[in-house]
XYZ file of C-alpha atoms in Angstrom:
550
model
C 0.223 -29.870 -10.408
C 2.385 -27.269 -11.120
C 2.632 -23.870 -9.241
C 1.337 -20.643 -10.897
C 3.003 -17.581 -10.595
C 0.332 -15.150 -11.470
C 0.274 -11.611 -11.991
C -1.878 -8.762 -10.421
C -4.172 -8.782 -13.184
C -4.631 -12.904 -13.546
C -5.669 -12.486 -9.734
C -8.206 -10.277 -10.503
C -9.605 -12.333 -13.078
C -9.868 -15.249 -10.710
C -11.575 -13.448 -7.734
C -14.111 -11.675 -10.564
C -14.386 -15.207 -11.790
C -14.850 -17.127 -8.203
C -17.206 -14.338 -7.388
C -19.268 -13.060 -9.866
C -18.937 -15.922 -12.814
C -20.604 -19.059 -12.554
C -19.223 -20.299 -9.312
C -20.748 -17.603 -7.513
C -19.192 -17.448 -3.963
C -19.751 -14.876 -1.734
C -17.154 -12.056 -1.464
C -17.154 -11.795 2.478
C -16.701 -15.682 2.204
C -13.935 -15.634 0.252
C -12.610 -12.915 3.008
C -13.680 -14.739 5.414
C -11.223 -17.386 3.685
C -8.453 -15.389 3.658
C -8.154 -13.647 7.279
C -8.987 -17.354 8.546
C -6.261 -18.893 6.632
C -3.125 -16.069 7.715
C -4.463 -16.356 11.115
C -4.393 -20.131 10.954
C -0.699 -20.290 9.298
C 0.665 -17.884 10.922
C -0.377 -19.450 14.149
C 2.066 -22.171 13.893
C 5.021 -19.974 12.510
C 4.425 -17.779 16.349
C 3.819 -20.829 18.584
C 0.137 -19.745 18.978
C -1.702 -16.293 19.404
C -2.584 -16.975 23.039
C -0.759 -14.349 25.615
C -0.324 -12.407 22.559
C -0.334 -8.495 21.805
C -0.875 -7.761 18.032
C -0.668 -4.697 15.713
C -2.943 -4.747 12.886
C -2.720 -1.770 10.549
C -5.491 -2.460 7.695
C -5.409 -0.714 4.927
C -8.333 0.802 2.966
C -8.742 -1.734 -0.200
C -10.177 -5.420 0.813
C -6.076 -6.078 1.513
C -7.419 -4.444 5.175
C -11.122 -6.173 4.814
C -8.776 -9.476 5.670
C -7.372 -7.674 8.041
C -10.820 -7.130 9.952
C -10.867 -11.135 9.664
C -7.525 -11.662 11.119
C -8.415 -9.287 14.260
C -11.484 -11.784 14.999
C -9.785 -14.500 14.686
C -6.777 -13.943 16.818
C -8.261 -12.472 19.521
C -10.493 -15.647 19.644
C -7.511 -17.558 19.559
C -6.952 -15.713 22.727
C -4.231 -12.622 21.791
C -5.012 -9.168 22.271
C -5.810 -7.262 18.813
C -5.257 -3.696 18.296
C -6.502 -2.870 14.906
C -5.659 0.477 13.221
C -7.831 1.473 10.262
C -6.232 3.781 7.668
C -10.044 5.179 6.702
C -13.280 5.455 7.092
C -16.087 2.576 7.283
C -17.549 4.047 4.175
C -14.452 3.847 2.043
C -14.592 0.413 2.390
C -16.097 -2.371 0.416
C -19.621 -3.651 1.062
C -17.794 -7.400 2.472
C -15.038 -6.017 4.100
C -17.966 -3.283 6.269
C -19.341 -6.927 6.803
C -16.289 -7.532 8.606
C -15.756 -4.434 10.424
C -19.233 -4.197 11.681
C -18.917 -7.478 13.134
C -15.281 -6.502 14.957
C -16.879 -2.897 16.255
C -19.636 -5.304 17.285
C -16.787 -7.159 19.904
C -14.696 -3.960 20.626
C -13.646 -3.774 24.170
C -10.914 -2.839 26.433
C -9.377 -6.507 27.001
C -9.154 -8.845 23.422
C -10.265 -6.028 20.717
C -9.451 -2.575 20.652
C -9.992 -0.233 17.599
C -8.414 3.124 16.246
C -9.498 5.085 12.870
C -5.788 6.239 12.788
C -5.819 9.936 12.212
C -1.867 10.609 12.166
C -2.566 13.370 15.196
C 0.788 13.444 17.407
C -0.884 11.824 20.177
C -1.656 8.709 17.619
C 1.781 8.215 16.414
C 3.085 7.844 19.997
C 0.570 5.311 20.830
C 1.407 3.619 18.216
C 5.018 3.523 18.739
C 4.111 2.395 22.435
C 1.890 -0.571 20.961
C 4.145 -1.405 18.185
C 7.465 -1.595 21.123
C 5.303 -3.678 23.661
C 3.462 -6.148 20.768
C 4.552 -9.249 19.737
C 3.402 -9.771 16.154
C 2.260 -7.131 13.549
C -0.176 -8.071 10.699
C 0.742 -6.222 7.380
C -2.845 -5.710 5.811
C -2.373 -2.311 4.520
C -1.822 -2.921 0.587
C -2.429 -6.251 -1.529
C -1.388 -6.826 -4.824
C -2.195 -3.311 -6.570
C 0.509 -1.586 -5.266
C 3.214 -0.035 -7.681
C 5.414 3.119 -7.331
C 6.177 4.557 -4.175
C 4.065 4.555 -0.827
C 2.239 7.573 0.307
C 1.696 8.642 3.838
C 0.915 7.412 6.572
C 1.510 4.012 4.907
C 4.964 5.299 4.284
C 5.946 6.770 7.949
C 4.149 3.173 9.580
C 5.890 0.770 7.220
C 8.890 2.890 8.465
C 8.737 2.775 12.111
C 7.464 -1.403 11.827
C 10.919 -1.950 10.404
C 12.692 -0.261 13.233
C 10.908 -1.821 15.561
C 11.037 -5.244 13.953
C 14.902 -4.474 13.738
C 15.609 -3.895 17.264
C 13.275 -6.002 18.863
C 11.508 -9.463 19.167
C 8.664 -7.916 16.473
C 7.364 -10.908 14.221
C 5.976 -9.068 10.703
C 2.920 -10.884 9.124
C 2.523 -9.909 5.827
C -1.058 -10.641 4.002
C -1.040 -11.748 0.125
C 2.163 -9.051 -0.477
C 4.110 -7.281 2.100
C 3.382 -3.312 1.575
C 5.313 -1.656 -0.758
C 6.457 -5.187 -2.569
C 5.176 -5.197 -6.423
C 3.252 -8.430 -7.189
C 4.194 -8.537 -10.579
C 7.781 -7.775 -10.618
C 9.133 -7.781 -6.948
C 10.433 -4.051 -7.342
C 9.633 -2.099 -3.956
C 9.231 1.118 -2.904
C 11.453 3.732 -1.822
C 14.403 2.323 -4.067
C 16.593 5.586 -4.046
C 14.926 6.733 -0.788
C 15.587 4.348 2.510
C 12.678 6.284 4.406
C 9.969 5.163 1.854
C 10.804 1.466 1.800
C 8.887 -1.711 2.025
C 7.914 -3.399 4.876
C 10.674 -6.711 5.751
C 7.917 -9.313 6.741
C 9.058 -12.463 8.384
C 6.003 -14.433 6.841
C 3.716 -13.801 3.873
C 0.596 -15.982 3.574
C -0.454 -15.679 0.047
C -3.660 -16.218 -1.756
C -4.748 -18.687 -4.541
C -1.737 -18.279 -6.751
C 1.326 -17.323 -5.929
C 2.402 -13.962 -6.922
C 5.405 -13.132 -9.389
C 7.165 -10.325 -6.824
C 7.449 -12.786 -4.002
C 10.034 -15.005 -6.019
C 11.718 -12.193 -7.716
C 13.896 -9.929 -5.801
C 13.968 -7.635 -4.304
C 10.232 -8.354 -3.363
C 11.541 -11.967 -2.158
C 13.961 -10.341 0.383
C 10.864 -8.541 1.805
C 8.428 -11.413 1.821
C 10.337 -13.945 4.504
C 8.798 -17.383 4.655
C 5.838 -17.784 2.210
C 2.941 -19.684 2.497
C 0.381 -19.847 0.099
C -3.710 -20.645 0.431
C -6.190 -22.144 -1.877
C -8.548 -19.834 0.425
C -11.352 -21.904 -0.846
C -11.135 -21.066 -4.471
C -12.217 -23.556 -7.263
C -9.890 -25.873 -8.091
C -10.605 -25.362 -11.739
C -9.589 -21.834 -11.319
C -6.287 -22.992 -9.524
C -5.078 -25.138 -12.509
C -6.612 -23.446 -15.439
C -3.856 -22.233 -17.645
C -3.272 -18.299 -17.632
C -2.816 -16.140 -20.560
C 1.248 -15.678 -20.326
C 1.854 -18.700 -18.233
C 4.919 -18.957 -15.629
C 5.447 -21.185 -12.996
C 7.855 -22.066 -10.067
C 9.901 -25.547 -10.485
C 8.988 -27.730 -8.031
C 10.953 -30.975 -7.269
C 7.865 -33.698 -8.436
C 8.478 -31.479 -11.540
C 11.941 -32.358 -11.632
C 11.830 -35.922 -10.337
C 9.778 -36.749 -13.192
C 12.387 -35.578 -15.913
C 14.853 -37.812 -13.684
C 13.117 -41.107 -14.159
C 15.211 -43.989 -12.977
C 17.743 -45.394 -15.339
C 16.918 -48.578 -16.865
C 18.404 -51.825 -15.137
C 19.278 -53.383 -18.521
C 20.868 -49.720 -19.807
C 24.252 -49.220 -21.154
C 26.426 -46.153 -21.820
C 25.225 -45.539 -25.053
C 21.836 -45.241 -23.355
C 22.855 -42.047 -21.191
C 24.089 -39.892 -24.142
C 27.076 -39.172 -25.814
C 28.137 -35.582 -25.139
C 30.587 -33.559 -26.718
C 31.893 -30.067 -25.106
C 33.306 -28.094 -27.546
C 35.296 -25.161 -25.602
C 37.862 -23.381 -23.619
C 41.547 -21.827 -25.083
C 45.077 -22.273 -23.830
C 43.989 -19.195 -21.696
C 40.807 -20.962 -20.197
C 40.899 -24.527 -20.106
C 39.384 -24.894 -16.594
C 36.481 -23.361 -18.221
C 36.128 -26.843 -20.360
C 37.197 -28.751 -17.904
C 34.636 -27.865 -15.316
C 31.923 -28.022 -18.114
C 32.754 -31.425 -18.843
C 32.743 -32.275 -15.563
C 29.452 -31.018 -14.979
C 28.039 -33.745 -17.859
C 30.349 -36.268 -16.178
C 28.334 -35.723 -12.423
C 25.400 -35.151 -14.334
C 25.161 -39.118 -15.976
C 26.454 -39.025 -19.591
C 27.041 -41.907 -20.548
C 29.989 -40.910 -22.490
C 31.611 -37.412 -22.806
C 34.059 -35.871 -25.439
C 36.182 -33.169 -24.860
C 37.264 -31.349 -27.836
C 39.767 -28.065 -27.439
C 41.839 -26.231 -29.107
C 44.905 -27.726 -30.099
C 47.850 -25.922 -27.538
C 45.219 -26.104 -25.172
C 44.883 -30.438 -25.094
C 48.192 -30.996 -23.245
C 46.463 -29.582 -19.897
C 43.660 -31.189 -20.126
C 44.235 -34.575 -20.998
C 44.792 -36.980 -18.032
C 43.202 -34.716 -15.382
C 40.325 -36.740 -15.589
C 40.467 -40.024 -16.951
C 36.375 -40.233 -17.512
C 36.854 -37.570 -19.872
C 38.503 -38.216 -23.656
C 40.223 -35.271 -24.619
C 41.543 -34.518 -27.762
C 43.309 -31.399 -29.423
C 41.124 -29.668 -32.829
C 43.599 -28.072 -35.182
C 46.739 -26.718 -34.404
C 45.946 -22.937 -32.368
C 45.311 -21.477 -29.082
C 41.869 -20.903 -30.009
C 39.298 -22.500 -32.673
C 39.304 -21.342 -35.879
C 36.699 -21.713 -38.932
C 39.026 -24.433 -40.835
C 38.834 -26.112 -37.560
C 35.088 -26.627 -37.612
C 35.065 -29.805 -40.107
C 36.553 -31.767 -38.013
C 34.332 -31.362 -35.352
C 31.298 -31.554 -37.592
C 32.696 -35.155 -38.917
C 32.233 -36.100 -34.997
C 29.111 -34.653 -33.983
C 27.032 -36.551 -36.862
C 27.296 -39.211 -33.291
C 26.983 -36.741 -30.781
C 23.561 -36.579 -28.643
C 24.175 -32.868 -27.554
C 27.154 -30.119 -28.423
C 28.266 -27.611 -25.605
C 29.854 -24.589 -26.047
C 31.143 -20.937 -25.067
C 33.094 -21.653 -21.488
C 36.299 -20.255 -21.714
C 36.141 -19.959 -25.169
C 37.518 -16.734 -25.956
C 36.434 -13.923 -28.312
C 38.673 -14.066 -31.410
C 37.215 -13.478 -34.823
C 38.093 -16.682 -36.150
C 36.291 -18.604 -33.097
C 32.961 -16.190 -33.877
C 33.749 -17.873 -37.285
C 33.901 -21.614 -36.196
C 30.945 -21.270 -33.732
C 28.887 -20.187 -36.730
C 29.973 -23.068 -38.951
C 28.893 -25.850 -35.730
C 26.066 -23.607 -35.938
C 24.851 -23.798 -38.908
C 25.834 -27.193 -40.141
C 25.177 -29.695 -36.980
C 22.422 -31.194 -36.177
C 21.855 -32.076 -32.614
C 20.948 -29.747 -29.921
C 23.122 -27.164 -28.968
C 23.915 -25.571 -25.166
C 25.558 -22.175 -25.479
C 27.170 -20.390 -22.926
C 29.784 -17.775 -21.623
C 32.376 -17.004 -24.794
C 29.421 -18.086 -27.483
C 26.910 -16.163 -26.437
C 29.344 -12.804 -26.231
C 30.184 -14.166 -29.591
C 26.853 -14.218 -31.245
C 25.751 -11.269 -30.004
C 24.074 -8.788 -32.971
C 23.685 -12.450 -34.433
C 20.024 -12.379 -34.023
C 18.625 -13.153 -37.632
C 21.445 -16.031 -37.986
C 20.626 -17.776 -34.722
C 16.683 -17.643 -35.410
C 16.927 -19.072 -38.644
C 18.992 -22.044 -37.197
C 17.022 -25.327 -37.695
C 18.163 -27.208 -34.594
C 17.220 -27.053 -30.596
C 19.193 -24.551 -29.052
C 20.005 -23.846 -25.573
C 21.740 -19.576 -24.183
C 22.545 -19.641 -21.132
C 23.342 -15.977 -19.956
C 24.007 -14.424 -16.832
C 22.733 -10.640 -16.769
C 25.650 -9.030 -18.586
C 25.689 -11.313 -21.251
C 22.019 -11.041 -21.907
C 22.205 -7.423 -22.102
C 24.701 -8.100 -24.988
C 22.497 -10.039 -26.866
C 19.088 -8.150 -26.363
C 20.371 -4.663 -26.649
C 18.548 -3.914 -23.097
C 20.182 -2.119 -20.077
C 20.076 -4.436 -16.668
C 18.620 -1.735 -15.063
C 15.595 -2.279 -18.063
C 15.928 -6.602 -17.982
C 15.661 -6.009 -13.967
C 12.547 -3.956 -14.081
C 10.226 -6.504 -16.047
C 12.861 -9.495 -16.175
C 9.584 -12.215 -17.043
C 8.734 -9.744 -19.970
C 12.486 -9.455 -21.277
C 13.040 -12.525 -21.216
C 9.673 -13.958 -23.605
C 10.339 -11.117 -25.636
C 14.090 -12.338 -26.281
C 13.063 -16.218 -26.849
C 9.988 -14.978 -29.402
C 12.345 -12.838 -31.021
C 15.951 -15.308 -31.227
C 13.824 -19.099 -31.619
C 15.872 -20.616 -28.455
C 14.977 -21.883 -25.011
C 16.727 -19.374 -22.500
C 18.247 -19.908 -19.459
C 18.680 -16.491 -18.272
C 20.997 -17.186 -14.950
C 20.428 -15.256 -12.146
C 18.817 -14.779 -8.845
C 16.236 -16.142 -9.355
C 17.186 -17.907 -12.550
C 14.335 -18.015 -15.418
C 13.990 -20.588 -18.356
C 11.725 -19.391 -20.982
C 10.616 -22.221 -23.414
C 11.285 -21.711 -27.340
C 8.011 -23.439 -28.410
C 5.447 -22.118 -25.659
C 7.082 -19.204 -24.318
C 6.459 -20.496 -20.995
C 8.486 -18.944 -18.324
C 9.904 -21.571 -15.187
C 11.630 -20.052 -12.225
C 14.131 -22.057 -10.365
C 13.809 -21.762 -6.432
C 17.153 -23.827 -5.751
C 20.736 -22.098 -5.511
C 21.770 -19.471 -2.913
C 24.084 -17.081 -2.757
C 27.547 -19.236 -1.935
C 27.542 -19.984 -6.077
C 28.142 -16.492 -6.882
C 31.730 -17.264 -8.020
C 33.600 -18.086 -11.368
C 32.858 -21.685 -12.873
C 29.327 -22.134 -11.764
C 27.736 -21.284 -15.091
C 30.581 -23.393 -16.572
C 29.126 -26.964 -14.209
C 25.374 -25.988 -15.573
C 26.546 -25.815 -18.935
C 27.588 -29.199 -18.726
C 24.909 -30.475 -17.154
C 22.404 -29.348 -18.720
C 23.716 -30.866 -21.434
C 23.932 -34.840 -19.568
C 20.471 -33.790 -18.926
C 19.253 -33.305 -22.537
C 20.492 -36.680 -23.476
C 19.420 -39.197 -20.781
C 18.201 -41.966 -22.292
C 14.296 -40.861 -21.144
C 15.074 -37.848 -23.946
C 13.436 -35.276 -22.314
C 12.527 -32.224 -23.865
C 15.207 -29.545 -23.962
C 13.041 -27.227 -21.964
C 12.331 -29.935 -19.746
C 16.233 -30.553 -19.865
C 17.177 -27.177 -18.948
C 14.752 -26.767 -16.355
C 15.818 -29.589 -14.411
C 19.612 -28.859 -15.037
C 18.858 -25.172 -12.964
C 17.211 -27.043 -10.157
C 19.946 -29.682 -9.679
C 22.290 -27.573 -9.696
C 21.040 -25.082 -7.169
C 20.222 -27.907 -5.067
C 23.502 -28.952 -5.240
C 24.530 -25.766 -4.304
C 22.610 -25.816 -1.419
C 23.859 -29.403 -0.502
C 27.387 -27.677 -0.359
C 25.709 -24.408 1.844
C 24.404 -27.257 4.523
C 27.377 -29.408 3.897
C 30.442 -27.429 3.721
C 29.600 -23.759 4.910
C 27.117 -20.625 3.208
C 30.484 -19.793 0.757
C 33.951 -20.842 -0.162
C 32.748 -23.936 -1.775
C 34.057 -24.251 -5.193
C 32.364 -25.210 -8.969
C 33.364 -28.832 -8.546
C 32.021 -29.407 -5.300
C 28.952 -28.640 -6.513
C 28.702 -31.166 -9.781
C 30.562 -33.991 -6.996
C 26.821 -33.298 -4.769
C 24.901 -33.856 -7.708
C 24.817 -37.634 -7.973
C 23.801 -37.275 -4.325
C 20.883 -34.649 -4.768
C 19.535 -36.850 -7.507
C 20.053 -40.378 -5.073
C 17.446 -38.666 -2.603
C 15.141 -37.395 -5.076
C 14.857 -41.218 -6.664
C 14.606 -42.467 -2.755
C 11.439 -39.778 -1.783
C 9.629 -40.659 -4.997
C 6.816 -42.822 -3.618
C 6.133 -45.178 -7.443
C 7.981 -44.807 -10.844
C 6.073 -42.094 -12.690
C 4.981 -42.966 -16.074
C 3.396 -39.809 -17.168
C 4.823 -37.030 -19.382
C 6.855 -34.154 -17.489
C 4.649 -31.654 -16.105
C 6.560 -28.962 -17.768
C 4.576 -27.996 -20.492
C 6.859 -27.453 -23.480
């Protein structure tokens, strides 16, 4: 099955729903659930609680209720639990007092050892003490309500667990959201002021559904090695389809858009591509994007420049053909027939890399536009072309593909990206309702948003090595293979799987070569290699429809 990236509020819905809707299950159970399963995973991640001194700071929403579960658990497990409480046994929720009576109940001087935290001087230096002798502190002080900036004492002991945890051998446990962390968009506290940060947690164990702000930064910075528990919730409730759906690409998702290739197949069963790009200025641009579709599996792939700009591409790779449209540096509206007479037999157009920003070229993308008929991939030079081209691009009867980085989207939606950053999930379905298109809205982490659900994928691959001129150029092309393998998968289907081969790629190169300095076209030459081990670890050929829901 897919995996969910829920918001604050779908959360809600499920617990209400597990809890009090016809299911029924006991609040403390599901508590119960969730202390048992961080104190479980997290086991493994610090080579066992036994011998162990632990800090757990519980907050006063059910966020600290688990944390009351964690304390019993560990210090059964055999580590020594200090547990600070941030209020007062009546401010706390009938299952979570459950929990608390039942840890007062083993309070001693040896495995358990409370403190309603008070903030007096004397406090704060115990705590300091503790928190410099511990091993492991538990992060149960906010869940998944948080927003804005943290108040005291959360702020000051968020604070002085990062110093510690920065000088010392301090592993951070954070439950369901690291404090201060947003669950819905991964903004954290503190952003202009370093002494009201978030808490840096070297593992987050999750609940139910993974949350939004743990794969968005700079929430995913904070949240260190994620692990996420069914807790004992429903399984219906784990699959159901949410209201404004979004989900993180996994790779069964993306092995079954890369079915195995027919052994009776032939090049005209892989797709005939045609990248229609670059200027005498740019034509690496063009050739990296065809080079992209080449590593990608076309069967066949045309490349079609501008006419000064042919004589340095021809030749430099003899998979590609390469010829010269009209007689320019740069396309040109008369030169658009020509192409059109072509593309009648094209599977899939690509364009923008390196294309340039003339007038006339604004001109000729318009005319492919409008009068083709096979899907389109734009990128780079296109997209800063069309932008303020809304009500033309909308109206376009054909499958189109933008591929933006941030500064190009904020061309085309009018938005700041300070304001895409904030909400980048809601900028981006607003953009696709509002322009018809399937977006690829590159970044870290990069979103596709389909044009006919509105669906929103987010691509865990890629790392920070690809920040460098001619990546986007490689996805462009093959995102484009990908939309015209001879399976003919959807092109939201297509473009998901594109993003995820090429940050694995990406991070092929990162194991392979070094964490930067590898270039574009190392990363389409790992492709074929990424997509050879994704065909060996799939167990039997899989028959179904992609589980991208487009």
């Amino acid at each position: 099955m897919m995996q969910k990236l829920n918001t604050a509020a779908q959360m809600r819905q499920m617990d209400y729903t597990a809890m009090h809707g016809k299911y029924g299950i006991q609040p403390a159970v599901l508590m119960e659930n969730a202390g048992h399963a961080v104190a479980e995973r997290a086991d493994e991640y610090i080579h066992g609680w036994a011998g162990k001194d632990v800090v757990v700071v519980c907050g006063k929403g059910n966020n600290g209720g688990d944390g009351f579960v964690i304390a019993r658990h560990i210090a059964a497990a055999g580590a020594r639990a200090y547990v600070y409480i941030l209020g007062q046994a009546e401010e706390y929720s009938d299952e979570s007092q459950q929990h608390l009576s039942t840890l007062q109940a083993m309070e001693d001087d040896e495995s358990c050892l409370l403190t309603y935290f008070g903030g007096t001087e004397r406090e704060w230096r115990v705590l300091r003490q503790r928190l410099q002798s511990c091993q492991v502190v538990v992060d149960a002080m906010l869940g998944t309500g948080f927003h804005g900036n943290l108040r005291e004492p959360v702020s000051s002991i968020v604070g002085l667990i990062n110093e510690i945890a920065a000088a010392g051998a301090l592993t951070v446990i954070a439950v369901d959201v690291p404090t201060g962390v947003n669950s819905d968009t991964g903004a954290v506290s503190g952003s202009d002021e370093e002494e009201n940060g978030p808490l840096f947690a070297d593992m987050t164990v999750t609940f139910g559904a993974l949350k939004r702000g743990l794969v968005l930064y700079p929430g995913r910075t904070c949240a260190g090695h994620v692990e996420l528990d069914a807790i004992g919730m429903p399984a219906p409730l784990l699959v159901q389809p949410e209201e404004k759906p979004a989900y993180l690409l996994q790779e069964s998702d993306i092995a079954e858009v890369l079915v195995p290739r027919s052994p009776d197949s032939h090049k005209g069963s892989h797709g005939t591509i045609g990248i229609v790009t670059g200027c005498s200025d740019m034509a690496g641009a063009a050739l990296m994007a065809a080079h992209g579709a080449v590593r990608s599996g076309a069967g066949k792939v045309f490349l079609r420049v501008p006419a000064q700009t042919a004589p340095y591409c021809i030749g430099r790779q003899p998979e590609i053909m390469v010829r010269g449209v009209g007689q320019g540096e740069y396309f040109t509206e008369a030169d658009a027939v020509s192409v059109l007479d072509e593309c009648a037999a094209w599977s899939v157009i690509a364009m923008g890399p390196g294309m340039g920003r003339h007038e006339e070229t604004k001109a000729f993308v318009k005319a492919i536009l409008a009068h083709g008929e096979c899907p389109v991939v734009l990128d780079a030079d296109a997209l800063n072309l069309l932008a303020g081209e809304k009500d033309f691009v909308s109206s376009l009867d054909r499958q189109v593909i933008m591929t933006p980085h941030l500064a190009e989207f904020s061309r085309l939606s009018g938005l700041s990206v300070a304001e895409i950053q904030e909400d980048p999930f809601a900028a981006a379905v607003q953009f696709v309702k509002e322009w018809r298109v399937t977006l690829v809205l590159k970044g870290a982490p990069t979103l596709v948003v389909s044009a006919k659900t509105g669906n929103v994928y987010v691509n865990p691959t890629g790392n920070a090595g690809m920040a460098c001129g001619g990546m986007g150029d490689i996805l462009t092309g093959m995102i484009a293979a990908i939309s015209a393998r001879e399976s003919r998968p959807d092109i939201c289907s297509a473009a998901c799987a594109g993003v995820y081969l090429h940050g694995a790629a990406g991070d092929a190169c990162r194991r392979q070569i070094g964490s930067y300095g590898f270039t574009p076209m190392e990363v389409a030459d790992a492709v074929p290699g990424v997509i050879r081990r994704m065909e060996e670890e799939m167990a039997v050929p899989l028959l179904q429809a992609p589980m991208i829901l487009d």
